[in-house]
GROMACS .gro file of C-alpha atoms in nm:
model
  353
    1MET     CA    1  -0.730   0.598   2.275
    2ALA     CA    2  -0.409   0.407   2.346
    3TRP     CA    3  -0.334   0.263   2.685
    4ILE     CA    4  -0.043   0.465   2.822
    5ARG     CA    5   0.179   0.289   3.074
    6LEU     CA    6   0.458   0.496   3.225
    7LYS     CA    7   0.742   0.327   3.408
    8PRO     CA    8   0.845   0.406   3.767
    9LEU     CA    9   1.122   0.665   3.778
   10SER     CA   10   1.376   0.409   3.895
   11GLN     CA   11   1.328   0.221   3.566
   12GLN     CA   12   1.344   0.522   3.337
   13THR     CA   13   1.598   0.705   3.127
   14ILE     CA   14   1.509   1.074   3.117
   15VAL     CA   15   1.638   1.329   2.865
   16ILE     CA   16   1.644   1.688   2.993
   17THR     CA   17   1.722   1.995   2.784
   18GLY     CA   18   1.838   2.314   2.951
   19ALA     CA   19   1.998   2.090   3.213
   20SER     CA   20   2.301   2.304   3.298
   21SER     CA   21   2.120   2.526   3.550
   22GLY     CA   22   1.792   2.615   3.716
   23ILE     CA   23   1.490   2.389   3.675
   24GLY     CA   24   1.673   2.152   3.440
   25LEU     CA   25   1.958   2.097   3.686
   26ALA     CA   26   1.718   2.055   3.979
   27THR     CA   27   1.523   1.797   3.775
   28ALA     CA   28   1.838   1.606   3.678
   29ARG     CA   29   1.950   1.580   4.040
   30ALA     CA   30   1.606   1.478   4.163
   31ALA     CA   31   1.571   1.217   3.887
   32ALA     CA   32   1.911   1.072   3.971
   33ARG     CA   33   1.815   1.050   4.341
   34ALA     CA   34   1.502   0.860   4.235
   35GLY     CA   35   1.716   0.603   4.053
   36ALA     CA   36   1.659   0.718   3.695
   37ALA     CA   37   1.931   0.737   3.432
   38VAL     CA   38   1.964   1.094   3.310
   39PHE     CA   39   2.086   1.238   2.982
   40LEU     CA   40   2.154   1.610   2.993
   41ILE     CA   41   2.151   1.855   2.703
   42ALA     CA   42   2.262   2.220   2.704
   43ARG     CA   43   2.504   2.456   2.528
   44ASN     CA   44   2.756   2.484   2.813
   45GLU     CA   45   2.986   2.181   2.795
   46GLU     CA   46   3.196   2.282   3.095
   47ALA     CA   47   2.889   2.293   3.321
   48LEU     CA   48   2.746   1.970   3.177
   49ALA     CA   49   3.070   1.778   3.230
   50HIS     CA   50   3.090   1.897   3.591
   51ILE     CA   51   2.726   1.803   3.663
   52VAL     CA   52   2.759   1.457   3.508
   53GLU     CA   53   3.076   1.395   3.711
   54GLU     CA   54   2.887   1.497   4.025
   55LEU     CA   55   2.595   1.265   3.947
   56ARG     CA   56   2.820   0.970   3.865
   57HIS     CA   57   3.012   1.027   4.188
   58ARG     CA   58   2.682   0.978   4.369
   59GLY     CA   59   2.622   0.650   4.186
   60ALA     CA   60   2.387   0.776   3.917
   61ARG     CA   61   2.386   0.673   3.553
   62ALA     CA   62   2.440   0.997   3.364
   63ASP     CA   63   2.572   1.132   3.034
   64TYR     CA   64   2.541   1.449   2.828
   65ALA     CA   65   2.554   1.608   2.487
   66VAL     CA   66   2.623   1.967   2.388
   67ALA     CA   67   2.348   2.107   2.166
   68ASP     CA   68   2.161   2.425   2.086
   69VAL     CA   69   1.794   2.320   2.099
   70GLY     CA   70   1.712   2.583   1.834
   71LYS     CA   71   1.917   2.383   1.582
   72LEU     CA   72   1.739   2.061   1.483
   73GLU     CA   73   2.050   1.881   1.357
   74GLU     CA   74   2.232   1.937   1.688
   75LEU     CA   75   1.937   1.811   1.893
   76GLU     CA   76   1.897   1.505   1.669
   77ALA     CA   77   2.265   1.424   1.721
   78ALA     CA   78   2.215   1.458   2.098
   79ALA     CA   79   1.915   1.222   2.087
   80LYS     CA   80   2.122   0.969   1.892
   81LYS     CA   81   2.392   0.987   2.160
   82ALA     CA   82   2.127   0.922   2.428
   83GLU     CA   83   2.013   0.614   2.235
   84GLU     CA   84   2.371   0.490   2.213
   85ALA     CA   85   2.444   0.558   2.581
   86PHE     CA   86   2.130   0.408   2.734
   87GLY     CA   87   1.954   0.216   2.457
   88GLY     CA   88   1.676   0.472   2.436
   89PHE     CA   89   1.480   0.695   2.669
   90ASP     CA   90   1.140   0.688   2.840
   91SER     CA   91   1.073   1.057   2.908
   92TRP     CA   92   1.186   1.372   2.729
   93VAL     CA   93   1.177   1.704   2.916
   94ASN     CA   94   1.188   2.024   2.709
   95ASP     CA   95   1.313   2.279   2.962
   96ALA     CA   96   1.565   2.496   2.774
   97GLY     CA   97   1.470   2.862   2.777
   98THR     CA   98   1.586   3.219   2.822
   99SER     CA   99   1.433   3.566   2.816
  100VAL     CA  100   1.469   3.931   2.721
  101PHE     CA  101   1.335   4.210   2.943
  102GLY     CA  102   1.241   4.513   2.738
  103ALA     CA  103   0.967   4.703   2.558
  104LEU     CA  104   0.857   4.525   2.240
  105GLU     CA  105   0.923   4.827   2.017
  106LYS     CA  106   1.282   4.845   2.141
  107LEU     CA  107   1.351   4.473   2.110
  108PRO     CA  108   1.591   4.403   1.821
  109LEU     CA  109   1.438   4.165   1.570
  110GLU     CA  110   1.735   3.929   1.592
  111ASP     CA  111   1.678   3.898   1.968
  112HIS     CA  112   1.308   3.834   1.917
  113ARG     CA  113   1.384   3.560   1.665
  114ARG     CA  114   1.652   3.407   1.883
  115LEU     CA  115   1.412   3.390   2.176
  116PHE     CA  116   1.164   3.193   1.964
  117GLU     CA  117   1.439   2.964   1.835
  118THR     CA  118   1.520   2.857   2.191
  119ASN     CA  119   1.189   2.875   2.376
  120TYR     CA  120   0.951   2.766   2.100
  121TRP     CA  121   1.149   2.588   1.830
  122GLY     CA  122   1.348   2.406   2.098
  123VAL     CA  123   1.021   2.257   2.222
  124VAL     CA  124   0.909   2.174   1.868
  125HIS     CA  125   1.237   2.004   1.786
  126GLY     CA  126   1.254   1.811   2.111
  127SER     CA  127   0.890   1.703   2.102
  128THR     CA  128   0.900   1.575   1.744
  129ILE     CA  129   1.225   1.387   1.805
  130ALA     CA  130   1.081   1.233   2.121
  131ALA     CA  131   0.748   1.146   1.958
  132ARG     CA  132   0.921   0.950   1.681
  133ALA     CA  133   1.119   0.749   1.934
  134LEU     CA  134   0.841   0.696   2.190
  135ARG     CA  135   0.581   0.571   1.940
  136ARG     CA  136   0.756   0.235   1.953
  137ARG     CA  137   0.774   0.187   2.329
  138GLY     CA  138   0.561   0.459   2.488
  139GLY     CA  139   0.663   0.726   2.733
  140ALA     CA  140   0.620   1.090   2.826
  141ILE     CA  141   0.691   1.429   2.672
  142ILE     CA  142   0.702   1.713   2.926
  143ASN     CA  143   0.713   2.071   2.801
  144VAL     CA  144   0.797   2.353   3.041
  145GLY     CA  145   0.576   2.651   2.971
  146SER     CA  146   0.491   2.920   3.224
  147VAL     CA  147   0.199   3.088   3.395
  148LEU     CA  148   0.273   3.346   3.126
  149SER     CA  149   0.144   3.085   2.881
  150ASP     CA  150  -0.199   3.214   2.994
  151ARG     CA  151  -0.138   3.579   3.081
  152ALA     CA  152   0.120   3.804   2.913
  153MET     CA  153   0.349   4.020   3.123
  154MET     CA  154   0.455   4.365   3.006
  155LEU     CA  155   0.831   4.404   2.944
  156GLN     CA  156   0.843   4.026   2.892
  157GLY     CA  157   0.616   4.039   2.590
  158ALA     CA  158   0.835   3.830   2.360
  159TYR     CA  159   0.895   3.570   2.632
  160SER     CA  160   0.520   3.557   2.702
  161ALA     CA  161   0.455   3.507   2.331
  162THR     CA  162   0.692   3.210   2.318
  163LYS     CA  163   0.517   3.050   2.615
  164HIS     CA  164   0.172   3.110   2.461
  165ALA     CA  165   0.306   2.932   2.152
  166VAL     CA  166   0.443   2.644   2.360
  167ARG     CA  167   0.101   2.591   2.518
  168ALA     CA  168  -0.075   2.587   2.178
  169PHE     CA  169   0.182   2.348   2.032
  170THR     CA  170   0.161   2.116   2.334
  171ASP     CA  171  -0.220   2.101   2.327
  172ALA     CA  172  -0.226   2.030   1.953
  173LEU     CA  173   0.045   1.763   1.979
  174ARG     CA  174  -0.144   1.590   2.261
  175MET     CA  175  -0.463   1.573   2.056
  176GLU     CA  176  -0.288   1.444   1.746
  177LEU     CA  177  -0.102   1.171   1.935
  178GLU     CA  178  -0.422   1.065   2.114
  179ARG     CA  179  -0.616   1.052   1.788
  180GLU     CA  180  -0.363   0.818   1.628
  181GLY     CA  181  -0.345   0.602   1.941
  182ALA     CA  182   0.021   0.671   2.021
  183PRO     CA  183   0.113   0.553   2.374
  184ILE     CA  184   0.264   0.890   2.469
  185SER     CA  185   0.166   1.118   2.757
  186VAL     CA  186   0.206   1.491   2.686
  187THR     CA  187   0.220   1.732   2.982
  188LEU     CA  188   0.257   2.108   3.006
  189ILE     CA  189   0.427   2.239   3.322
  190LYS     CA  190   0.343   2.600   3.407
  191PRO     CA  191   0.577   2.744   3.672
  192SER     CA  192   0.513   3.072   3.849
  193GLY     CA  193   0.814   3.290   3.936
  194ILE     CA  194   1.097   3.048   4.019
  195GLU     CA  195   1.422   3.144   4.194
  196THR     CA  196   1.668   3.032   3.924
  197PRO     CA  197   1.951   3.199   3.725
  198PHE     CA  198   1.677   3.301   3.476
  199GLN     CA  199   1.693   3.659   3.604
  200GLU     CA  200   2.072   3.669   3.563
  201HIS     CA  201   2.076   3.496   3.224
  202ALA     CA  202   1.803   3.716   3.076
  203LYS     CA  203   1.904   3.996   2.844
  204ASN     CA  204   1.825   4.334   2.999
  205LEU     CA  205   1.714   4.621   2.773
  206LEU     CA  206   1.542   4.822   3.048
  207GLY     CA  207   1.839   5.043   3.138
  208THR     CA  208   1.838   4.923   3.501
  209PRO     CA  209   2.126   4.748   3.680
  210GLY     CA  210   1.934   4.422   3.689
  211VAL     CA  211   1.603   4.247   3.632
  212ARG     CA  212   1.416   4.008   3.856
  213ILE     CA  213   1.117   3.779   3.864
  214PRO     CA  214   0.816   3.934   4.038
  215PRO     CA  215   0.758   3.788   4.385
  216PRO     CA  216   0.654   3.545   4.523
  217ALA     CA  217   0.948   3.324   4.424
  218TYR     CA  218   0.934   2.944   4.445
  219ASP     CA  219   1.209   2.686   4.482
  220PRO     CA  220   1.308   2.519   4.151
  221ARG     CA  221   1.285   2.181   4.325
  222LEU     CA  222   0.908   2.223   4.329
  223VAL     CA  223   0.910   2.238   3.949
  224ALA     CA  224   1.140   1.936   3.939
  225ARG     CA  225   0.887   1.750   4.153
  226ALA     CA  226   0.609   1.837   3.910
  227ILE     CA  227   0.816   1.733   3.607
  228LEU     CA  228   0.913   1.397   3.755
  229HIS     CA  229   0.554   1.331   3.859
  230ALA     CA  230   0.456   1.385   3.495
  231CYS     CA  231   0.727   1.142   3.384
  232ALA     CA  232   0.557   0.864   3.582
  233HIS     CA  233   0.190   0.976   3.581
  234ARG     CA  234  -0.028   1.089   3.296
  235LYS     CA  235  -0.115   1.456   3.353
  236ARG     CA  236  -0.242   1.723   3.117
  237GLU     CA  237  -0.112   2.033   3.297
  238ILE     CA  238   0.056   2.109   3.628
  239VAL     CA  239   0.086   2.462   3.765
  240VAL     CA  240   0.367   2.527   4.013
  241GLY     CA  241   0.295   2.804   4.264
  242PHE     CA  242  -0.041   2.965   4.330
  243GLY     CA  243   0.108   3.316   4.322
  244GLY     CA  244   0.148   3.325   3.944
  245HIS     CA  245  -0.166   3.120   3.887
  246ALA     CA  246  -0.369   3.385   4.071
  247ILE     CA  247  -0.258   3.648   3.818
  248SER     CA  248  -0.360   3.420   3.530
  249LEU     CA  249  -0.695   3.355   3.694
  250MET     CA  250  -0.752   3.723   3.756
  251GLY     CA  251  -0.660   3.797   3.395
  252ASN     CA  252  -0.923   3.552   3.269
  253LEU     CA  253  -1.195   3.688   3.496
  254PHE     CA  254  -1.107   4.059   3.494
  255PRO     CA  255  -0.877   4.122   3.195
  256ARG     CA  256  -0.897   4.501   3.188
  257ALA     CA  257  -0.849   4.539   3.562
  258THR     CA  258  -0.550   4.304   3.543
  259ASP     CA  259  -0.403   4.518   3.265
  260ARG     CA  260  -0.426   4.821   3.489
  261VAL     CA  261  -0.263   4.646   3.784
  262LEU     CA  262   0.026   4.514   3.576
  263GLU     CA  263   0.075   4.852   3.409
  264ALA     CA  264   0.106   5.010   3.755
  265VAL     CA  265   0.350   4.759   3.907
  266GLY     CA  266   0.505   4.583   3.607
  267PHE     CA  267   0.822   4.791   3.586
  268SER     CA  268   0.906   4.810   3.957
  269ALA     CA  269   0.820   4.443   4.013
  270GLN     CA  270   1.067   4.329   3.745
  271THR     CA  271   1.365   4.557   3.805
  272THR     CA  272   1.631   4.574   4.073
  273GLN     CA  273   1.937   4.778   4.164
  274LYS     CA  274   2.133   4.454   4.204
  275ARG     CA  275   2.359   4.387   3.910
  276PRO     CA  276   2.421   4.026   3.800
  277LYS     CA  277   2.771   3.884   3.786
  278PRO     CA  278   2.909   3.978   3.440
  279ALA     CA  279   3.006   3.618   3.363
  280ARG     CA  280   2.643   3.510   3.407
  281ALA     CA  281   2.459   3.796   3.236
  282ASP     CA  282   2.276   3.761   2.901
  283ASN     CA  283   2.291   3.407   2.765
  284LEU     CA  284   2.051   3.475   2.478
  285HIS     CA  285   2.298   3.419   2.196
  286GLU     CA  286   2.585   3.245   2.376
  287PRO     CA  287   2.607   3.023   2.685
  288ARG     CA  288   2.717   3.193   3.004
  289GLU     CA  289   2.830   3.071   3.345
  290ASP     CA  290   2.601   2.790   3.464
  291GLY     CA  291   2.596   2.512   3.720
  292THR     CA  292   2.356   2.640   3.990
  293GLU     CA  293   1.991   2.567   4.055
  294LYS     CA  294   1.922   2.907   4.210
  295SER     CA  295   2.019   3.263   4.133
  296LEU     CA  296   2.334   3.399   4.294
  297MET     CA  297   2.153   3.730   4.334
  298ARG     CA  298   1.990   3.764   4.675
  299PRO     CA  299   1.616   3.684   4.653
  300VAL     CA  300   1.386   3.984   4.676
  301ALA     CA  301   1.136   3.790   4.886
  302PRO     CA  302   1.142   3.480   5.109
  303LEU     CA  303   1.181   3.167   4.900
  304ARG     CA  304   0.875   2.941   4.906
  305ARG     CA  305   0.984   2.580   4.936
  306THR     CA  306   0.636   2.424   4.962
  307SER     CA  307   0.314   2.458   4.766
  308LEU     CA  308  -0.015   2.310   4.882
  309PHE     CA  309  -0.158   2.410   4.544
  310LEU     CA  310   0.097   2.185   4.372
  311GLU     CA  311   0.033   1.895   4.610
  312ALA     CA  312  -0.341   1.922   4.546
  313GLN     CA  313  -0.278   1.878   4.172
  314LEU     CA  314  -0.042   1.585   4.217
  315HIS     CA  315  -0.280   1.402   4.451
  316PRO     CA  316  -0.635   1.507   4.354
  317ALA     CA  317  -0.811   1.203   4.504
  318LEU     CA  318  -0.644   1.246   4.841
  319THR     CA  319  -0.713   1.619   4.831
  320ALA     CA  320  -1.082   1.559   4.758
  321THR     CA  321  -1.102   1.311   5.046
  322VAL     CA  322  -0.937   1.553   5.288
  323LEU     CA  323  -1.162   1.839   5.179
  324ALA     CA  324  -1.470   1.619   5.213
  325GLY     CA  325  -1.358   1.517   5.563
  326LEU     CA  326  -1.297   1.877   5.663
  327GLY     CA  327  -1.637   1.969   5.525
  328ALA     CA  328  -1.804   1.695   5.726
  329LEU     CA  329  -1.623   1.806   6.044
  330ALA     CA  330  -1.725   2.166   5.983
  331ALA     CA  331  -2.087   2.067   5.924
  332GLY     CA  332  -2.087   1.856   6.241
  333ALA     CA  333  -1.939   2.140   6.444
  334LEU     CA  334  -2.200   2.383   6.315
  335ALA     CA  335  -2.481   2.138   6.390
  336ALA     CA  336  -2.353   2.082   6.745
  337ARG     CA  337  -2.322   2.455   6.799
  338GLY     CA  338  -2.679   2.503   6.684
  339GLN     CA  339  -2.806   2.236   6.924
  340ARG     CA  340  -2.628   2.399   7.219
  341ARG     CA  341  -2.801   2.727   7.142
  342MET     CA  342  -3.149   2.568   7.117
  343PRO     CA  343  -3.353   2.582   7.447
  344ALA     CA  344  -3.428   2.247   7.611
  345PRO     CA  345  -3.788   2.117   7.564
  346ARG     CA  346  -3.860   2.126   7.944
  347ARG     CA  347  -3.750   2.487   7.966
  348LEU     CA  348  -3.970   2.572   7.676
  349ALA     CA  349  -4.264   2.404   7.846
  350GLN     CA  350  -4.200   2.595   8.171
  351ARG     CA  351  -4.197   2.920   7.979
  352TRP     CA  352  -4.539   2.846   7.833
  353HIS     CA  353  -4.682   2.776   8.180
   0.00000   0.00000   0.00000
């Protein structure tokens, strides 16, 4: 197995696909704040140009390329531009993605195929391009999956299928690179429901005014934190948000019961009477209005900006130490409580006399 050495963020150049909004935009901003050079890829040139101008104004090194990740030749041209702009890259983040909400039987085949071109083939294209480049100098490939990589959600069946495929591809790529001794870290990020423009950009075939992510909703900056941690630290998987992870866990332990629960709440949990702004709706086949980390639709539940579950994964040794300390304190408290309840020896002797 090759020794994998990942640079500190301040010494890295990071390529991010799907960088014009949501998780990708949050990651680009966080990376720039950490001192990294960032190269952004998306379909929306207007949004990319504005974001790069913003980052450069703040003193960051930033550039972009317009590309559809589902088209290999466009993504290869974008990677070449990144090489020319920064002399290479150290981490490649495959974040581009979209969705369709609708029953599988009513989903047009062209939409189903298009979803796979972006969500799955975009990861395949980006990962293979990155692997060729990083074999020479080492680095990280970070693929953004979902908690739906483990447990499918009704009415997002096609999206769930793409994320299952992303997980399988990522696991296989990791094994193959390790076997050949390539100095490349491969990480799968599995977000729960994240408050991004995802719910506005998704195509809606449900006949409702709008669609939404089921609560609880987490801040996209939490996912950005997980992604950047994986850029600098070798990690296999990172799950963002215990809410979605709990559903996956329940599905593994009690699959039929989980089916029943999701069948009962799946429609109401994913629909809303709030209609997205027309300029932002349905970016499946063409780019739509971008440029924000979060949805412009009012959240259906309080936004969760912290996650102890995430912190425990990022710092497992510290978490184990804290838990061991808490366990020792609890054991000591129980022992002391037991001693206070025990009668004194002299009193026991008096009772016997």
